[in-house]
Amino acid sequence: MKQSKLVVANWKMYLSTHDTSVLINRLNKKVPVYRNVEVVLSPSYLSLQPASMEIDRRKFRLAAQDGFYKDEGAFTGAVSYSQMRELVHYAIVGHSERRRFFNENLDEVRDKVAACVRNGITPILCVGETKQERNENETKQVLHDQIVTALSDLTSEDAEDLVLAYEPVWAIGAEEPAKPDTIKDAVDWMRYQVRELYGQKTESSIRVLYGGSDEPQYVSGIMEVDGVDGLLVGRASLNFEQFGDIITGVHLAALSKD
Ligand code: PEP
């Protein structure tokens, strides 16, 4: 069966627990139940527990923004996926901000993906090239290395539910998203990697998102790209009006493709 579209909000390190509750309340009211769109919210660790009681569960699920790859132990300051497994369905893994500011390397991302799967959490694996890598024609190599390493501990069964997000680093926090043609080339290449690793069946069961400066006016153009199943949204997801409009845009795009 064709999976529903997926829209993921990444709230990064922006909202206090109180502000998170206020935003959830507004989204509970603003967003209708769309059967063809799954909406996932990613508050900070601190807000996951209260958010799990505040979200309208007919409309929303939760994701962790990160996690540590060990399940338990003497790792001061860390939060493991096993500690979050009752709270979240998903976890964002390998976001470019983690790679850049926290020096996360390919192996660490691989271990986090494996830890998510081990704990029954679906990883949303973010991949994407920097501006310099694009200018030097390294986009395909970067996407290949990020995907192949991250998935190297997963069986095809593990990989079936996987979510990949194409997040070109140069389009995050930018004025506008990548152009649909650029997204199409990258997403085709990402899907090809998954096909090479696990075959056609797994490739068609995974969902691929686009992330980077999504706003309501760009949604239909991006969702028209073949192989794109949804969006990962940063800034615009902090505004309940804009995020609500993005969700509706994805719903309408899905209807028009049916
Ligand atoms: C992100 O950081 O994942 C992201 C998509 O951010 P923005 O929408 O703000 O570009």
XYZ file of C-alpha atoms and ligand atoms in Angstrom:
268
model
C 0.000 0.000 0.000
C 1.229 3.500 -0.828
C 2.347 5.258 2.351
C 0.966 8.638 3.297
C 2.978 11.785 2.652
C 5.133 12.986 5.520
C 5.754 16.486 6.859
C 8.321 16.882 9.631
C 8.805 20.032 11.721
C 12.306 20.573 13.086
C 12.059 23.066 15.957
C 15.803 22.940 16.623
C 16.914 24.839 19.780
C 14.278 27.545 19.465
C 11.356 27.114 21.838
C 11.069 26.978 25.619
C 8.855 24.231 26.987
C 6.120 26.815 27.489
C 6.447 28.121 23.904
C 6.376 24.554 22.626
C 3.057 23.957 24.432
C 1.606 27.155 22.986
C 2.623 26.164 19.448
C 1.266 22.644 19.859
C -2.018 24.057 21.094
C -2.306 26.299 18.058
C -1.425 23.473 15.686
C -3.952 21.172 17.348
C -6.599 23.745 16.426
C -5.294 24.815 13.018
C -4.426 21.483 11.396
C -7.267 19.195 10.301
C -6.960 15.408 10.242
C -5.639 14.621 6.750
C -5.635 10.909 6.073
C -3.016 11.251 3.330
C -0.497 13.270 5.375
C 1.402 12.232 8.482
C 2.724 15.193 10.476
C 5.664 14.843 12.838
C 6.876 17.420 15.361
C 10.431 17.518 16.709
C 10.701 19.617 19.887
C 13.806 19.674 22.094
C 14.503 16.758 24.428
C 13.114 18.818 27.323
C 9.738 19.228 25.701
C 9.226 15.691 24.412
C 7.526 14.414 27.542
C 4.970 17.253 27.900
C 4.471 17.312 24.116
C 3.572 13.625 24.161
C 0.596 14.495 26.368
C -0.374 17.681 24.534
C -0.413 16.654 20.874
C -3.648 15.627 19.232
C -2.613 12.077 18.407
C -4.988 11.856 15.448
C -2.887 14.547 13.783
C 0.658 14.413 15.087
C 3.526 12.164 16.052
C 6.818 13.089 17.675
C 10.439 12.855 16.597
C 13.693 13.332 18.486
C 16.122 15.807 16.956
C 19.066 13.638 17.964
C 20.084 10.867 20.351
C 23.136 8.949 21.526
C 23.973 5.629 19.906
C 24.571 3.668 23.134
C 21.454 2.455 24.926
C 22.678 3.184 28.479
C 25.798 3.762 30.511
C 28.190 6.357 31.906
C 27.687 8.999 29.211
C 27.045 12.225 31.105
C 24.714 14.602 29.325
C 23.616 12.120 26.683
C 20.067 10.920 25.965
C 19.670 7.510 24.355
C 17.105 6.328 21.847
C 16.147 3.625 24.303
C 15.184 6.368 26.815
C 12.996 8.028 24.177
C 11.449 4.985 22.595
C 8.103 5.382 24.381
C 7.846 9.036 23.384
C 8.837 9.180 19.723
C 8.072 7.349 16.495
C 10.898 9.002 14.568
C 14.327 10.551 15.070
C 16.145 12.999 12.844
C 19.644 11.635 12.283
C 22.653 13.238 10.611
C 21.248 16.749 10.274
C 23.893 19.004 8.725
C 23.924 21.140 11.895
C 24.937 18.055 13.893
C 27.591 17.196 11.330
C 28.901 20.784 11.306
C 28.666 21.993 14.917
C 29.041 18.669 16.720
C 31.531 17.041 14.338
C 29.298 14.058 13.690
C 31.058 11.834 11.200
C 29.728 9.146 8.873
C 30.363 6.333 11.347
C 28.561 8.091 14.176
C 25.570 8.674 11.931
C 25.619 4.970 11.001
C 25.648 3.998 14.699
C 22.735 6.339 15.433
C 20.698 4.916 12.573
C 21.325 1.407 13.909
C 20.441 2.489 17.466
C 17.142 3.957 16.280
C 16.190 0.786 14.455
C 17.239 -1.378 17.426
C 14.871 0.668 19.583
C 11.910 0.623 17.211
C 12.342 4.259 16.135
C 12.254 5.178 12.447
C 15.306 7.217 11.445
C 14.870 10.280 9.267
C 18.329 10.291 7.731
C 19.387 13.729 6.487
C 21.908 13.931 3.686
C 23.099 16.784 1.512
C 26.063 18.552 0.030
C 27.577 21.915 0.943
C 27.821 24.741 -1.584
C 31.505 24.041 -2.058
C 30.896 20.336 -2.669
C 28.246 21.216 -5.252
C 30.574 23.693 -6.979
C 33.270 21.049 -7.108
C 30.878 18.496 -8.634
C 30.995 16.268 -5.578
C 27.262 16.113 -4.864
C 26.785 12.525 -6.032
C 29.848 11.266 -4.172
C 28.755 13.004 -0.953
C 25.216 11.621 -1.129
C 26.550 8.162 -1.942
C 28.978 8.155 0.996
C 26.434 9.524 3.455
C 23.761 7.009 2.475
C 25.879 3.900 2.015
C 27.738 4.354 5.305
C 24.637 5.275 7.309
C 22.731 2.201 6.139
C 25.554 -0.285 6.366
C 24.216 -1.995 9.504
C 20.623 -2.318 8.252
C 19.007 -5.340 6.630
C 16.518 -4.753 3.807
C 13.737 -5.418 6.295
C 15.128 -2.741 8.633
C 15.387 -0.334 5.717
C 11.793 -0.673 4.505
C 10.364 2.026 6.787
C 13.310 4.334 6.436
C 12.894 8.037 5.702
C 15.619 9.888 3.793
C 15.699 13.661 3.637
C 17.560 15.524 0.918
C 18.750 18.670 2.672
C 21.289 20.558 0.584
C 23.267 22.493 3.197
C 23.285 25.630 1.029
C 19.464 25.678 0.946
C 18.976 25.478 4.733
C 18.175 28.847 6.281
C 18.399 30.369 2.810
C 16.133 32.750 0.895
C 14.544 30.042 -1.201
C 14.596 26.275 -1.601
C 16.566 24.323 -4.195
C 14.934 24.277 -7.638
C 12.708 21.302 -8.477
C 15.174 20.050 -11.150
C 18.006 20.057 -8.624
C 15.852 18.213 -6.104
C 14.843 15.684 -8.772
C 18.462 14.849 -9.689
C 19.434 14.356 -6.050
C 16.355 12.341 -5.111
C 16.746 10.048 -8.154
C 20.349 9.449 -7.161
C 19.407 8.787 -3.514
C 16.722 6.312 -4.531
C 19.204 4.636 -6.870
C 21.577 4.126 -3.898
C 18.835 2.423 -1.924
C 17.924 0.250 -4.931
C 21.547 -0.805 -5.327
C 21.756 -1.738 -1.645
C 18.402 -3.428 -1.086
C 16.529 -3.765 -4.383
C 13.445 -2.250 -5.952
C 10.919 -3.309 -3.285
C 12.738 -1.533 -0.464
C 13.399 1.502 -2.629
C 9.716 1.909 -3.387
C 8.723 1.500 0.253
C 11.001 4.204 1.689
C 9.948 7.836 1.822
C 12.165 10.661 0.634
C 11.678 14.211 1.886
C 13.054 17.521 0.751
C 14.240 20.061 3.341
C 15.623 23.570 2.990
C 13.739 26.894 3.137
C 10.322 25.373 2.533
C 7.504 27.921 2.597
C 3.859 27.534 1.580
C 4.331 29.063 -1.888
C 6.980 26.482 -2.848
C 5.130 23.377 -1.697
C 3.260 22.439 -4.871
C 6.382 22.801 -7.061
C 8.459 20.606 -4.770
C 5.743 18.015 -4.236
C 5.389 17.645 -8.015
C 8.893 16.215 -8.173
C 8.685 12.479 -8.762
C 10.029 10.500 -5.818
C 9.463 13.262 -3.231
C 7.095 12.101 -0.482
C 7.094 15.113 1.791
C 9.003 17.894 3.480
C 11.308 18.552 6.412
C 10.609 22.081 7.586
C 12.744 24.301 9.825
C 11.904 27.991 10.271
C 8.456 27.913 8.716
C 7.354 25.204 11.165
C 7.751 27.647 14.073
C 4.836 29.659 12.728
C 1.551 27.778 13.080
C -0.109 29.620 10.164
C 2.745 28.907 7.770
C 3.216 25.345 8.941
C -0.520 24.701 8.702
C -0.479 26.025 5.134
C 2.462 23.805 4.250
C 0.615 20.748 5.568
C -2.490 21.694 3.574
C -0.300 22.217 0.493
C 1.122 18.702 0.849
C -2.389 17.310 1.322
C -3.629 19.042 -1.855
C -0.564 17.956 -3.826
C -1.164 14.360 -2.739
C -4.839 14.566 -3.767
C -3.953 15.910 -7.194
C -1.511 13.011 -7.771
C -4.044 10.297 -6.800
C 16.375 22.267 8.422
O 17.252 22.791 9.127
O 16.185 21.044 8.433
C 15.571 23.135 7.570
C 14.877 22.593 6.606
O 15.609 24.474 7.888
P 14.903 25.686 7.104
O 13.531 25.201 6.681
O 14.847 26.763 8.095
O 15.760 25.985 5.913
